Coordinates of C-alpha atoms and ligand atoms in Angstrom, one line a residue:
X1 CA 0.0 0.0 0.0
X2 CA 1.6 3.5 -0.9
X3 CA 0.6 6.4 1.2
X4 CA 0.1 9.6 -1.1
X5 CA -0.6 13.6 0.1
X6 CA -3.6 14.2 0.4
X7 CA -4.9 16.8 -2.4
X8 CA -5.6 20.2 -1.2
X9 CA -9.0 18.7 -1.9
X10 CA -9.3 16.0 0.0
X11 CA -8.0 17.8 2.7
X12 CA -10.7 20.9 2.6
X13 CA -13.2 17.7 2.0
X14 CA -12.0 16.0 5.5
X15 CA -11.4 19.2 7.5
X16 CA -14.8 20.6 6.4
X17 CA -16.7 17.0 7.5
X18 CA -14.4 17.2 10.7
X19 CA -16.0 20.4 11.2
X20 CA -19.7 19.7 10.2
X21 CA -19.0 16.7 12.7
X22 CA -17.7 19.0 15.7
X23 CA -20.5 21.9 15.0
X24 CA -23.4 19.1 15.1
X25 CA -21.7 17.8 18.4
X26 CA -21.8 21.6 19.8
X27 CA -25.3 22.0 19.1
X28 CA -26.4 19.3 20.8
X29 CA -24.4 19.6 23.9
X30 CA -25.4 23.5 23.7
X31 CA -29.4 22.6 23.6
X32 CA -28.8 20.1 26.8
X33 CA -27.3 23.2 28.8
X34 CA -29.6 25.3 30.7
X35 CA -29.7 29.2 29.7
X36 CA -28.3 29.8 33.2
X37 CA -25.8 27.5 32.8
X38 CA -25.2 29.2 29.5
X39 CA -25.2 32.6 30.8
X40 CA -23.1 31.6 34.0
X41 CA -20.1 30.9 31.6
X42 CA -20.1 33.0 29.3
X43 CA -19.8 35.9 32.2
X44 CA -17.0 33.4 33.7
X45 CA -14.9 32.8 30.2
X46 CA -16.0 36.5 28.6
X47 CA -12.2 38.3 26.9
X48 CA -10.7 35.2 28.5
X49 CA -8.1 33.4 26.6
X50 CA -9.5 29.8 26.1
X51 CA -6.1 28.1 26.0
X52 CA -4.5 29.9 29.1
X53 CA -7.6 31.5 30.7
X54 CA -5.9 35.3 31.4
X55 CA -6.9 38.4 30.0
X56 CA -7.3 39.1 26.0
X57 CA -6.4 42.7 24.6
X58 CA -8.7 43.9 22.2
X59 CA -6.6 45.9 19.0
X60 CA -8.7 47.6 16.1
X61 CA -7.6 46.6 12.7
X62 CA -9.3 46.7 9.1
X63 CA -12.4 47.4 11.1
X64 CA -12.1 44.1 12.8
X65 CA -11.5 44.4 16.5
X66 CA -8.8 41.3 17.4
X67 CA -8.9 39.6 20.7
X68 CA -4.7 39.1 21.1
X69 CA -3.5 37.3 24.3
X70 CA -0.3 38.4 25.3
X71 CA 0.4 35.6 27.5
X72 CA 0.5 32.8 25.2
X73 CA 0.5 34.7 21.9
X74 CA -2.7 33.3 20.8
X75 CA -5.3 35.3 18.7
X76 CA -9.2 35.2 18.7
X77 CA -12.0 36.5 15.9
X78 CA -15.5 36.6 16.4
X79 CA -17.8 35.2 14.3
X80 CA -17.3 36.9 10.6
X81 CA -14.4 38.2 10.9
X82 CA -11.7 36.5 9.8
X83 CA -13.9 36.3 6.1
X84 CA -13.8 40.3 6.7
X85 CA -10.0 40.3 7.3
X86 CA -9.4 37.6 4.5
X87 CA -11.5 40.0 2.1
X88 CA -11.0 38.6 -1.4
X89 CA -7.6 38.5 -1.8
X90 CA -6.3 35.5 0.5
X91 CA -7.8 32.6 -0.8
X92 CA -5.7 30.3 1.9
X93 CA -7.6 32.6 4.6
X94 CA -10.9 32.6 2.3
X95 CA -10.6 28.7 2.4
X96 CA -10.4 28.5 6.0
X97 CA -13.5 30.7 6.7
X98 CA -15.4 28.5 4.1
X99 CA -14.6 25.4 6.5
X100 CA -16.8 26.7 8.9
X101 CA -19.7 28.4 6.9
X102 CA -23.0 25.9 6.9
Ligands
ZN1 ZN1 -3.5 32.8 26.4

């Protein structure tokens, strides 16, 4: 048996089942929860890094504010924004937003 790359592809086909997969997962754990429940962690987790739990900075760019954490580096978008920061021209960035989309 000979083990080929993946084509770009097949790839954006497995990532974007992976993610159907994950989001149908979310859903239903979300619809379980209680709206306290809900509401309880969102005021516990809200501009909190969700790898290392300190602050996040918010920096305006493009019209996109950025939620940077400067304690492990890592960056969060809301919903919509990396497609607004992609714009047209990236199509690696465009194809990442598309994952997600449905
Ligand atoms: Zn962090």
């Amino acid at each position: 048996m000979t083990l080929e790359k993946p084509s770009s592809t097949e790839e954006e086909y497995f990532a974007r089942m992976e993610a159907e997969k994950k989001k149908k997962s979310a859903d239903a754990k979300r619809a379980q929860m209680s709206q306290t429940e809900r509401e309880r962690l969102k005021k516990e987790h809200w501009m909190r890094c969700p790898k290392c739990g300190l602050e996040l900075q918010s920096i305006d760019y493009r019209g996109v504010t950025i939620d940077k954490c400067f304690h492990c580096g890592g960056i969060y978008l809301d919903d919509g924004e990396l497609e607004k920061l992609a714009g047209q021209k990236s199509r690696l960035l465009q194809n990442i937003a598309e994952l997600f989309k449905g």
